[in-house]
PDB file of C-alpha atoms (C1' of nucleotides) in Angstrom:
ATOM      1  CA  MET A 897     100.646 122.141  78.597  1.00  0.00           C
ATOM      2  CA  ILE A 898     102.091 118.858  79.391  1.00  0.00           C
ATOM      3  CA  ASP A 899     105.899 118.244  79.184  1.00  0.00           C
ATOM      4  CA  HIS A 900     107.038 114.730  78.745  1.00  0.00           C
ATOM      5  CA  SER A 901     110.599 115.629  79.252  1.00  0.00           C
ATOM      6  CA  ALA A 902     109.891 117.570  82.568  1.00  0.00           C
ATOM      7  CA  ASP A 903     111.107 116.352  85.896  1.00  0.00           C
ATOM      8  CA  ARG A 904     107.481 116.361  87.194  1.00  0.00           C
ATOM      9  CA  ALA A 905     105.332 113.307  86.498  1.00  0.00           C
ATOM     10  CA  VAL A 906     103.083 113.718  83.774  1.00  0.00           C
ATOM     11  CA  PHE A 907     100.085 112.882  85.975  1.00  0.00           C
ATOM     12  CA  ARG A 908     101.103 115.369  88.476  1.00  0.00           C
ATOM     13  CA  GLN A 909     101.325 118.062  85.689  1.00  0.00           C
ATOM     14  CA  LEU A 910      97.687 117.187  84.847  1.00  0.00           C
ATOM     15  CA  ALA A 911      96.502 117.313  88.370  1.00  0.00           C
ATOM     16  CA  ASP A 912      98.159 120.788  88.495  1.00  0.00           C
ATOM     17  CA  LEU A 913      96.438 122.034  85.666  1.00  0.00           C
ATOM     18  CA  LEU A 914      92.988 120.971  86.835  1.00  0.00           C
ATOM     19  CA  ARG A 915      93.652 122.038  90.520  1.00  0.00           C
ATOM     20  CA  ASP A 916      94.437 125.381  89.027  1.00  0.00           C
ATOM     21  CA  GLN A 917      91.311 125.561  86.880  1.00  0.00           C
ATOM     22  CA  ILE A 918      89.315 124.631  90.107  1.00  0.00           C
ATOM     23  CA  LYS A 919      91.155 127.213  92.312  1.00  0.00           C
ATOM     24  CA  SER A 920      90.776 129.879  89.865  1.00  0.00           C
ATOM     25  CA  GLY A 921      87.069 129.185  89.404  1.00  0.00           C
ATOM     26  CA  GLU A 922      87.324 128.459  85.795  1.00  0.00           C
ATOM     27  CA  LEU A 923      85.930 125.096  87.038  1.00  0.00           C
ATOM     28  CA  GLY A 924      83.276 125.967  89.533  1.00  0.00           C
ATOM     29  CA  PRO A 925      81.605 124.082  92.301  1.00  0.00           C
ATOM     30  CA  GLY A 926      79.456 121.153  90.934  1.00  0.00           C
ATOM     31  CA  GLU A 927      80.589 121.491  87.340  1.00  0.00           C
ATOM     32  CA  PRO A 928      81.890 118.351  85.717  1.00  0.00           C
ATOM     33  CA  LEU A 929      85.465 117.696  84.495  1.00  0.00           C
ATOM     34  CA  PRO A 930      86.126 116.335  81.031  1.00  0.00           C
ATOM     35  CA  SER A 931      85.847 112.560  80.832  1.00  0.00           C
ATOM     36  CA  GLU A 932      88.783 110.607  81.391  1.00  0.00           C
ATOM     37  CA  LEU A 933      88.978 109.455  77.773  1.00  0.00           C
ATOM     38  CA  ARG A 934      88.360 113.110  76.797  1.00  0.00           C
ATOM     39  CA  LEU A 935      91.271 114.373  78.780  1.00  0.00           C
ATOM     40  CA  ALA A 936      93.470 111.437  77.678  1.00  0.00           C
ATOM     41  CA  GLN A 937      92.802 112.504  74.079  1.00  0.00           C
ATOM     42  CA  ASP A 938      93.264 116.207  74.539  1.00  0.00           C
ATOM     43  CA  TYR A 939      96.445 115.941  76.297  1.00  0.00           C
ATOM     44  CA  GLY A 940      97.860 113.162  74.263  1.00  0.00           C
ATOM     45  CA  ILE A 941      98.438 110.575  77.329  1.00  0.00           C
ATOM     46  CA  SER A 942      96.909 107.306  78.439  1.00  0.00           C
ATOM     47  CA  ARG A 943      93.795 106.872  80.304  1.00  0.00           C
ATOM     48  CA  THR A 944      95.889 105.185  83.033  1.00  0.00           C
ATOM     49  CA  THR A 945      97.848 108.514  83.599  1.00  0.00           C
ATOM     50  CA  VAL A 946      94.534 110.709  83.586  1.00  0.00           C
ATOM     51  CA  ARG A 947      93.264 108.443  86.329  1.00  0.00           C
ATOM     52  CA  GLN A 948      96.353 108.988  88.444  1.00  0.00           C
ATOM     53  CA  ALA A 949      95.888 112.653  88.168  1.00  0.00           C
ATOM     54  CA  ILE A 950      92.119 112.590  88.932  1.00  0.00           C
ATOM     55  CA  GLY A 951      92.993 110.277  91.993  1.00  0.00           C
ATOM     56  CA  GLN A 952      95.332 112.770  93.310  1.00  0.00           C
ATOM     57  CA  LEU A 953      92.601 115.498  93.241  1.00  0.00           C
ATOM     58  CA  ARG A 954      90.189 113.053  94.935  1.00  0.00           C
ATOM     59  CA  THR A 955      92.648 112.240  97.839  1.00  0.00           C
ATOM     60  CA  GLU A 956      92.882 116.270  98.039  1.00  0.00           C
ATOM     61  CA  GLY A 957      89.248 116.467  98.380  1.00  0.00           C
ATOM     62  CA  LEU A 958      88.876 118.681  95.549  1.00  0.00           C
ATOM     63  CA  VAL A 959      86.591 116.529  93.377  1.00  0.00           C
ATOM     64  CA  THR A 960      84.015 113.741  93.717  1.00  0.00           C
ATOM     65  CA  VAL A 961      83.221 111.163  91.419  1.00  0.00           C
ATOM     66  CA  ASP A 962      79.637 110.061  90.491  1.00  0.00           C
ATOM     67  CA  ARG A 963      80.009 106.885  88.746  1.00  0.00           C
ATOM     68  CA  PRO A 964      79.364 106.550  85.890  1.00  0.00           C
ATOM     69  CA  ARG A 965      77.824 110.085  85.428  1.00  0.00           C
ATOM     70  CA  GLY A 966      81.316 111.780  85.760  1.00  0.00           C
ATOM     71  CA  THR A 967      83.900 113.652  87.927  1.00  0.00           C
ATOM     72  CA  PHE A 968      82.701 116.956  89.543  1.00  0.00           C
ATOM     73  CA  VAL A 969      84.401 119.901  91.366  1.00  0.00           C
ATOM     74  CA  ARG A 970      83.232 119.149  95.132  1.00  0.00           C
ATOM     75  CA  VAL A 971      80.531 121.575  96.413  1.00  0.00           C
ATOM     76  CA  PRO A 972      81.344 123.094  99.546  1.00  0.00           C
ATOM     77  CA  GLU A 973      79.144 121.904 102.594  1.00  0.00           C
ATOM     78  CA  PRO A 974      77.379 124.244 105.183  1.00  0.00           C
ATOM     79  CA  VAL A 975      79.652 124.765 108.069  1.00  0.00           C
ATOM     80  CA  GLU A 976      78.691 124.324 111.821  1.00  0.00           C
ATOM     81  CA  VAL A 977      80.684 126.146 114.303  1.00  0.00           C
ATOM     82  CA  VAL A 978      81.395 124.063 117.450  1.00  0.00           C
ATOM     83  CA  PRO A 979      82.773 126.117 120.558  1.00  0.00           C
ATOM     84  CA  LEU A 980      85.750 124.468 122.501  1.00  0.00           C
ATOM     85  CA  ALA A 981      85.749 123.854 126.214  1.00  0.00           C
ATOM     86  CA  ARG A 982      88.661 124.582 128.351  1.00  0.00           C
ATOM     87  CA  GLY A 983      91.389 122.025 128.433  1.00  0.00           C
ATOM     88  CA  GLU A 984      90.095 120.320 125.197  1.00  0.00           C
ATOM     89  CA  ARG A 985      92.711 119.187 122.672  1.00  0.00           C
ATOM     90  CA  VAL A 986      92.291 118.962 119.011  1.00  0.00           C
ATOM     91  CA  SER A 987      93.882 116.690 116.151  1.00  0.00           C
ATOM     92  CA  ALA A 988      93.083 115.710 112.852  1.00  0.00           C
ATOM     93  CA  ARG A 989      93.574 112.364 110.972  1.00  0.00           C
ATOM     94  CA  MET A 990      91.737 110.397 108.123  1.00  0.00           C
ATOM     95  CA  PRO A 991      88.824 108.405 109.037  1.00  0.00           C
ATOM     96  CA  THR A 992      88.580 104.788 109.313  1.00  0.00           C
ATOM     97  CA  ASP A 993      86.186 102.927 107.098  1.00  0.00           C
ATOM     98  CA  ALA A 994      83.483 102.768 109.765  1.00  0.00           C
ATOM     99  CA  GLU A 995      83.692 106.325 110.511  1.00  0.00           C
ATOM    100  CA  ARG A 996      83.448 107.076 106.857  1.00  0.00           C
ATOM    101  CA  ARG A 997      80.265 105.361 106.563  1.00  0.00           C
ATOM    102  CA  LYS A 998      78.706 106.814 109.726  1.00  0.00           C
ATOM    103  CA  HIS A 999      79.421 110.240 108.775  1.00  0.00           C
ATOM    104  CA  ARG A1000      78.882 109.832 104.894  1.00  0.00           C
ATOM    105  CA  LEU A1001      82.380 111.312 104.267  1.00  0.00           C
ATOM    106  CA  GLY A1002      83.644 111.678 100.922  1.00  0.00           C
ATOM    107  CA  GLU A1003      87.128 110.838  99.911  1.00  0.00           C
ATOM    108  CA  GLY A1004      89.867 113.263 101.040  1.00  0.00           C
ATOM    109  CA  THR A1005      87.953 114.495 103.854  1.00  0.00           C
ATOM    110  CA  PRO A1006      89.589 114.116 107.099  1.00  0.00           C
ATOM    111  CA  VAL A1007      88.096 114.100 110.626  1.00  0.00           C
ATOM    112  CA  LEU A1008      88.577 116.634 113.505  1.00  0.00           C
ATOM    113  CA  VAL A1009      88.969 114.772 116.904  1.00  0.00           C
ATOM    114  CA  VAL A1010      88.416 116.700 119.998  1.00  0.00           C
ATOM    115  CA  THR A1011      89.763 115.204 123.300  1.00  0.00           C
ATOM    116  CA  ALA A1012      88.285 116.306 126.524  1.00  0.00           C
ATOM    117  CA  PRO A1013      90.380 116.377 129.614  1.00  0.00           C
ATOM    118  CA  ASP A1014      88.816 113.368 130.948  1.00  0.00           C
ATOM    119  CA  GLY A1015      90.020 111.372 127.637  1.00  0.00           C
ATOM    120  CA  THR A1016      86.769 111.436 126.002  1.00  0.00           C
ATOM    121  CA  GLU A1017      87.001 111.655 122.098  1.00  0.00           C
ATOM    122  CA  THR A1018      84.599 113.483 119.752  1.00  0.00           C
ATOM    123  CA  VAL A1019      84.832 112.981 115.978  1.00  0.00           C
ATOM    124  CA  HIS A1020      83.825 115.584 113.664  1.00  0.00           C
ATOM    125  CA  PRO A1021      83.574 115.721 109.954  1.00  0.00           C
ATOM    126  CA  ALA A1022      86.106 118.464 108.972  1.00  0.00           C
ATOM    127  CA  ASP A1023      84.222 119.205 105.830  1.00  0.00           C
ATOM    128  CA  ARG A1024      81.043 120.377 107.873  1.00  0.00           C
ATOM    129  CA  VAL A1025      82.484 121.436 111.185  1.00  0.00           C
ATOM    130  CA  HIS A1026      84.923 124.076 112.318  1.00  0.00           C
ATOM    131  CA  LEU A1027      85.957 124.636 115.914  1.00  0.00           C
ATOM    132  CA  THR A1028      86.546 127.886 117.660  1.00  0.00           C
ATOM    133  CA  ARG A1029      88.031 129.102 120.686  1.00  0.00           C
ATOM    134  CA  PRO A1030      85.354 131.497 121.998  1.00  0.00           C
TER     135      PRO A1030
ATOM    136  CA  MET B 947      92.275  84.967 101.335  1.00  0.00           C
ATOM    137  CA  ILE B 948      91.313  86.592  97.954  1.00  0.00           C
ATOM    138  CA  ASP B 949      88.000  85.707  96.423  1.00  0.00           C
ATOM    139  CA  HIS B 950      88.045  86.811  92.774  1.00  0.00           C
ATOM    140  CA  SER B 951      84.337  86.018  92.609  1.00  0.00           C
ATOM    141  CA  ALA B 952      83.559  88.223  95.770  1.00  0.00           C
ATOM    142  CA  ASP B 953      81.614  91.520  95.363  1.00  0.00           C
ATOM    143  CA  ARG B 954      84.505  93.462  96.912  1.00  0.00           C
ATOM    144  CA  ALA B 955      87.324  94.375  94.473  1.00  0.00           C
ATOM    145  CA  VAL B 956      90.555  92.448  94.840  1.00  0.00           C
ATOM    146  CA  PHE B 957      92.600  95.581  95.666  1.00  0.00           C
ATOM    147  CA  ARG B 958      90.227  96.400  98.463  1.00  0.00           C
ATOM    148  CA  GLN B 959      90.186  92.885  99.748  1.00  0.00           C
ATOM    149  CA  LEU B 960      93.999  92.813  99.887  1.00  0.00           C
ATOM    150  CA  ALA B 961      93.973  96.394 101.499  1.00  0.00           C
ATOM    151  CA  ASP B 962      91.580  94.884 104.051  1.00  0.00           C
ATOM    152  CA  LEU B 963      94.026  92.081 104.875  1.00  0.00           C
ATOM    153  CA  LEU B 964      96.918  94.393 105.328  1.00  0.00           C
ATOM    154  CA  ARG B 965      94.967  97.008 107.332  1.00  0.00           C
ATOM    155  CA  ASP B 966      93.836  94.156 109.719  1.00  0.00           C
ATOM    156  CA  GLN B 967      97.420  93.198 110.153  1.00  0.00           C
ATOM    157  CA  ILE B 968      98.592  96.616 111.099  1.00  0.00           C
ATOM    158  CA  LYS B 969      95.798  97.182 113.439  1.00  0.00           C
ATOM    159  CA  SER B 970      96.090  93.930 115.179  1.00  0.00           C
ATOM    160  CA  GLY B 971      99.789  94.776 115.559  1.00  0.00           C
ATOM    161  CA  GLU B 972     100.945  91.649 113.492  1.00  0.00           C
ATOM    162  CA  LEU B 973     102.503  94.298 111.451  1.00  0.00           C
ATOM    163  CA  GLY B 974     104.109  96.717 114.011  1.00  0.00           C
ATOM    164  CA  PRO B 975     105.044 100.279 113.572  1.00  0.00           C
ATOM    165  CA  GLY B 976     108.366 100.677 111.291  1.00  0.00           C
ATOM    166  CA  GLU B 977     108.039  97.021 110.088  1.00  0.00           C
ATOM    167  CA  PRO B 978     108.029  96.529 106.169  1.00  0.00           C
ATOM    168  CA  LEU B 979     105.188  95.053 104.346  1.00  0.00           C
ATOM    169  CA  PRO B 980     106.090  92.333 101.940  1.00  0.00           C
ATOM    170  CA  SER B 981     107.549  93.884  98.680  1.00  0.00           C
ATOM    171  CA  GLU B 982     104.846  94.642  95.830  1.00  0.00           C
ATOM    172  CA  LEU B 983     106.179  91.542  93.800  1.00  0.00           C
ATOM    173  CA  ARG B 984     105.987  89.442  96.503  1.00  0.00           C
ATOM    174  CA  LEU B 985     102.588  90.245  97.661  1.00  0.00           C
ATOM    175  CA  ALA B 986     101.538  89.800  93.864  1.00  0.00           C
ATOM    176  CA  GLN B 987     102.709  86.112  93.775  1.00  0.00           C
ATOM    177  CA  ASP B 988     101.750  85.190  97.255  1.00  0.00           C
ATOM    178  CA  TYR B 989      98.114  86.165  96.488  1.00  0.00           C
ATOM    179  CA  GLY B 990      98.169  85.368  92.680  1.00  0.00           C
ATOM    180  CA  ILE B 991      97.428  88.849  91.579  1.00  0.00           C
ATOM    181  CA  SER B 992      99.093  91.387  89.456  1.00  0.00           C
ATOM    182  CA  ARG B 993     101.560  93.955  90.737  1.00  0.00           C
ATOM    183  CA  THR B 994      99.210  96.667  89.423  1.00  0.00           C
ATOM    184  CA  THR B 995      96.564  95.587  91.730  1.00  0.00           C
ATOM    185  CA  VAL B 996      98.715  95.076  94.817  1.00  0.00           C
ATOM    186  CA  ARG B 997      99.821  98.813  93.892  1.00  0.00           C
ATOM    187  CA  GLN B 998      96.187  99.722  94.191  1.00  0.00           C
ATOM    188  CA  ALA B 999      95.850  98.237  97.615  1.00  0.00           C
ATOM    189  CA  ILE B1000      98.973  99.631  98.999  1.00  0.00           C
ATOM    190  CA  GLY B1001      97.812 103.037  97.501  1.00  0.00           C
ATOM    191  CA  GLN B1002      94.682 102.527  99.520  1.00  0.00           C
ATOM    192  CA  LEU B1003      96.698 102.380 102.890  1.00  0.00           C
ATOM    193  CA  ARG B1004      98.765 105.292 101.825  1.00  0.00           C
ATOM    194  CA  THR B1005      95.855 107.772 101.468  1.00  0.00           C
ATOM    195  CA  GLU B1006      94.600 106.308 104.676  1.00  0.00           C
ATOM    196  CA  GLY B1007      98.092 107.189 106.454  1.00  0.00           C
ATOM    197  CA  LEU B1008      98.712 103.811 107.568  1.00  0.00           C
ATOM    198  CA  VAL B1009     101.888 103.051 105.538  1.00  0.00           C
ATOM    199  CA  THR B1010     104.767 105.346 104.233  1.00  0.00           C
ATOM    200  CA  VAL B1011     106.983 104.161 101.170  1.00  0.00           C
ATOM    201  CA  ASP B1012     110.741 104.864 101.159  1.00  0.00           C
ATOM    202  CA  ARG B1013     111.589 104.248  97.675  1.00  0.00           C
ATOM    203  CA  PRO B1014     113.070 101.916  96.748  1.00  0.00           C
ATOM    204  CA  ARG B1015     113.750 100.402 100.355  1.00  0.00           C
ATOM    205  CA  GLY B1016     110.112  99.354 100.681  1.00  0.00           C
ATOM    206  CA  THR B1017     106.660 100.255 102.220  1.00  0.00           C
ATOM    207  CA  PHE B1018     106.592 100.427 106.008  1.00  0.00           C
ATOM    208  CA  VAL B1019     103.828 100.678 108.425  1.00  0.00           C
ATOM    209  CA  ARG B1020     103.941 104.259 109.729  1.00  0.00           C
ATOM    210  CA  VAL B1021     105.686 105.185 113.067  1.00  0.00           C
ATOM    211  CA  PRO B1022     103.775 107.884 115.149  1.00  0.00           C
ATOM    212  CA  GLU B1023     105.548 111.366 114.867  1.00  0.00           C
ATOM    213  CA  PRO B1024     106.317 113.222 118.322  1.00  0.00           C
ATOM    214  CA  VAL B1025     103.561 115.778 118.732  1.00  0.00           C
ATOM    215  CA  GLU B1026     103.945 119.466 119.664  1.00  0.00           C
ATOM    216  CA  VAL B1027     101.012 121.251 121.215  1.00  0.00           C
ATOM    217  CA  VAL B1028     100.038 124.554 120.225  1.00  0.00           C
ATOM    218  CA  PRO B1029      97.914 126.782 122.278  1.00  0.00           C
ATOM    219  CA  LEU B1030      94.946 128.539 120.519  1.00  0.00           C
ATOM    220  CA  ALA B1031      94.453 132.243 120.785  1.00  0.00           C
ATOM    221  CA  ARG B1032      90.982 133.695 121.523  1.00  0.00           C
ATOM    222  CA  GLY B1033      88.642 134.004 118.450  1.00  0.00           C
ATOM    223  CA  GLU B1034      90.930 131.728 116.539  1.00  0.00           C
ATOM    224  CA  ARG B1035      89.041 129.107 114.274  1.00  0.00           C
ATOM    225  CA  VAL B1036      90.329 125.568 113.353  1.00  0.00           C
ATOM    226  CA  SER B1037      89.579 123.384 110.343  1.00  0.00           C
ATOM    227  CA  ALA B1038      91.173 120.587 108.660  1.00  0.00           C
ATOM    228  CA  ARG B1039      91.626 119.405 105.054  1.00  0.00           C
ATOM    229  CA  MET B1040      93.863 117.451 103.055  1.00  0.00           C
ATOM    230  CA  PRO B1041      97.146 119.406 101.918  1.00  0.00           C
ATOM    231  CA  THR B1042      97.887 120.056  98.233  1.00  0.00           C
ATOM    232  CA  ASP B1043     100.797 118.463  96.636  1.00  0.00           C
ATOM    233  CA  ALA B1044     102.861 121.668  97.235  1.00  0.00           C
ATOM    234  CA  GLU B1045     102.005 121.892 100.866  1.00  0.00           C
ATOM    235  CA  ARG B1046     102.929 118.065 101.131  1.00  0.00           C
ATOM    236  CA  ARG B1047     106.425 119.007  99.925  1.00  0.00           C
ATOM    237  CA  LYS B1048     106.959 122.212 101.823  1.00  0.00           C
ATOM    238  CA  HIS B1049     106.030 120.719 105.085  1.00  0.00           C
ATOM    239  CA  ARG B1050     107.383 117.275 104.388  1.00  0.00           C
ATOM    240  CA  LEU B1051     104.126 115.468 105.081  1.00  0.00           C
ATOM    241  CA  GLY B1052     103.566 111.880 104.352  1.00  0.00           C
ATOM    242  CA  GLU B1053     100.532 110.846 102.366  1.00  0.00           C
ATOM    243  CA  GLY B1054      97.439 110.510 104.218  1.00  0.00           C
ATOM    244  CA  THR B1055      98.329 113.263 106.505  1.00  0.00           C
ATOM    245  CA  PRO B1056      95.766 116.149 106.879  1.00  0.00           C
ATOM    246  CA  VAL B1057      96.612 119.530 107.915  1.00  0.00           C
ATOM    247  CA  LEU B1058      95.151 121.783 110.685  1.00  0.00           C
ATOM    248  CA  VAL B1059      94.354 125.096 109.586  1.00  0.00           C
ATOM    249  CA  VAL B1060      93.910 127.982 112.082  1.00  0.00           C
ATOM    250  CA  THR B1061      92.258 131.074 111.233  1.00  0.00           C
ATOM    251  CA  ALA B1062      92.887 134.278 113.212  1.00  0.00           C
ATOM    252  CA  PRO B1063      90.114 136.878 113.614  1.00  0.00           C
ATOM    253  CA  ASP B1064      91.781 138.954 111.061  1.00  0.00           C
ATOM    254  CA  GLY B1065      91.688 136.080 108.552  1.00  0.00           C
ATOM    255  CA  THR B1066      95.338 135.223 108.722  1.00  0.00           C
ATOM    256  CA  GLU B1067      95.702 131.322 108.276  1.00  0.00           C
ATOM    257  CA  THR B1068      98.221 129.103 109.807  1.00  0.00           C
ATOM    258  CA  VAL B1069      98.851 125.652 108.520  1.00  0.00           C
ATOM    259  CA  HIS B1070     100.034 122.709 110.841  1.00  0.00           C
ATOM    260  CA  PRO B1071     101.031 119.217 109.843  1.00  0.00           C
ATOM    261  CA  ALA B1072      98.216 117.203 111.591  1.00  0.00           C
ATOM    262  CA  ASP B1073     100.648 114.362 112.466  1.00  0.00           C
ATOM    263  CA  ARG B1074     103.037 116.450 114.308  1.00  0.00           C
ATOM    264  CA  VAL B1075     100.735 119.094 115.827  1.00  0.00           C
ATOM    265  CA  HIS B1076      97.688 119.191 118.457  1.00  0.00           C
ATOM    266  CA  LEU B1077      96.078 122.114 119.361  1.00  0.00           C
ATOM    267  CA  THR B1078      94.604 123.072 122.794  1.00  0.00           C
ATOM    268  CA  ARG B1079      92.336 125.447 124.487  1.00  0.00           C
ATOM    269  CA  PRO B1080      94.200 126.723 127.413  1.00  0.00           C
TER     270      PRO B1080
ATOM    271  C1'  DG C 915      60.492  99.532  77.590  1.00  0.00           C
ATOM    272  C1'  DT C 916      64.742  98.376  74.775  1.00  0.00           C
ATOM    273  C1'  DC C 917      69.168  99.339  72.956  1.00  0.00           C
ATOM    274  C1'  DA C 918      73.258 101.911  72.235  1.00  0.00           C
ATOM    275  C1'  DA C 919      76.450 105.226  73.848  1.00  0.00           C
ATOM    276  C1'  DT C 920      78.951 107.052  77.518  1.00  0.00           C
ATOM    277  C1'  DT C 921      81.725 106.968  81.701  1.00  0.00           C
ATOM    278  C1'  DT C 922      84.056 105.292  85.687  1.00  0.00           C
ATOM    279  C1'  DG C 923      85.768 100.684  88.036  1.00  0.00           C
ATOM    280  C1'  DT C 924      88.678  96.866  87.917  1.00  0.00           C
ATOM    281  C1'  DG C 925      92.368  93.875  86.137  1.00  0.00           C
ATOM    282  C1'  DC C 926      95.836  92.393  83.456  1.00  0.00           C
ATOM    283  C1'  DG C 927     100.441  92.813  80.945  1.00  0.00           C
ATOM    284  C1'  DT C 928     104.723  95.173  79.426  1.00  0.00           C
ATOM    285  C1'  DA C 929     108.410  98.523  79.432  1.00  0.00           C
ATOM    286  C1'  DT C 930     111.549 101.909  81.353  1.00  0.00           C
ATOM    287  C1'  DG C 931     113.486 104.918  84.925  1.00  0.00           C
ATOM    288  C1'  DT C 932     115.561 105.653  89.319  1.00  0.00           C
ATOM    289  C1'  DA C 933     117.431 104.798  93.693  1.00  0.00           C
ATOM    290  C1'  DT C 934     119.336 101.554  97.013  1.00  0.00           C
ATOM    291  C1'  DG C 935     121.940  97.906  98.906  1.00  0.00           C
TER     292       DG C 935
ATOM    293  C1'  DA D1266     128.250  95.594  88.169  1.00  0.00           C
ATOM    294  C1'  DC D1267     124.394  93.837  89.867  1.00  0.00           C
ATOM    295  C1'  DA D1268     119.794  92.600  91.653  1.00  0.00           C
ATOM    296  C1'  DT D1269     115.986  94.627  94.280  1.00  0.00           C
ATOM    297  C1'  DA D1270     112.054  97.620  94.572  1.00  0.00           C
ATOM    298  C1'  DC D1271     109.084 101.412  93.866  1.00  0.00           C
ATOM    299  C1'  DA D1272     107.432 105.115  90.212  1.00  0.00           C
ATOM    300  C1'  DT D1273     105.714 106.393  85.935  1.00  0.00           C
ATOM    301  C1'  DA D1274     103.422 105.501  81.640  1.00  0.00           C
ATOM    302  C1'  DC D1275     101.405 102.942  77.931  1.00  0.00           C
ATOM    303  C1'  DG D1276      98.168  99.399  76.143  1.00  0.00           C
ATOM    304  C1'  DC D1277      93.957  96.249  76.324  1.00  0.00           C
ATOM    305  C1'  DA D1278      89.679  94.314  77.992  1.00  0.00           C
ATOM    306  C1'  DC D1279      85.502  93.693  80.351  1.00  0.00           C
ATOM    307  C1'  DA D1280      82.130  95.100  83.957  1.00  0.00           C
ATOM    308  C1'  DA D1281      78.391  98.220  86.135  1.00  0.00           C
ATOM    309  C1'  DA D1282      75.611 102.023  85.882  1.00  0.00           C
ATOM    310  C1'  DT D1283      73.429 105.825  83.837  1.00  0.00           C
ATOM    311  C1'  DT D1284      71.805 108.513  80.155  1.00  0.00           C
ATOM    312  C1'  DG D1285      69.282 109.301  76.018  1.00  0.00           C
ATOM    313  C1'  DA D1286      67.484 108.216  71.439  1.00  0.00           C
TER     314       DA D1286
END
DNA sequence: GTCAATTTGTGCGTATGTATG
DNA sequence: ACATACATACGCACAAATTGA
């Protein structure tokens, strides 16, 4: 499972293992991950290292933490499709703190920024909005 | 500066301080932050806590680490504009570790995902690519 | 309602490795 | 060769919130 002599850091190896379980469906949306203590004991590593691995998955937007209930596989949000107008441009970035609060964004969720030809910017939560060219 | 009795965690307070210095231009693009050890001594906190604060700024895409030279305010990348074809859809998410390495993405940089009508997905680094509806 | 157990959050210290200058 | 600086990993302790007996 975990190879301490490997080139890849232990916490990245654990993140890879958990990510694979999520992508394969072995850990489905809404399901809890084992507790940090449990993971540490199961894999013979420290809780600090487990937290690094889970931190990685949080920044990737794969899991959410409901403290102190546990850590859960993120459940996909219903997506609204927004059409693009002619000449509009699209970029993406991480939200500011204010935007995070305003849109109730989870960790690891970027925002889509639509810029109109006149320079007006519209910000959309990337987990709830997709854009389309009609 | 740092209030140990405050409600907000010490590492978040430090992240706030550094973020403010970056946003205000006091720390300009390309400029180095003080070293972790220096920040720890200056603010009377542990290096571990300093690393938590810097980790925060990294996930926000505000700084990059050039190990072991130091930690620097991120410099904006030149942007390529890619036109969208009819029927294509756009979403954004954080990259996996593998995608980060593949596209040489800095931390805190999302990817733009373009899905063609036939389901084919194209991934673009969001710091170097903008999309446009012609 | 109370109390104990569980779980994540925060913070500290230490040690070692690796790459740069 | 040496000092500097970030990365990884371990350990410990306590706080805060939830859950269930």
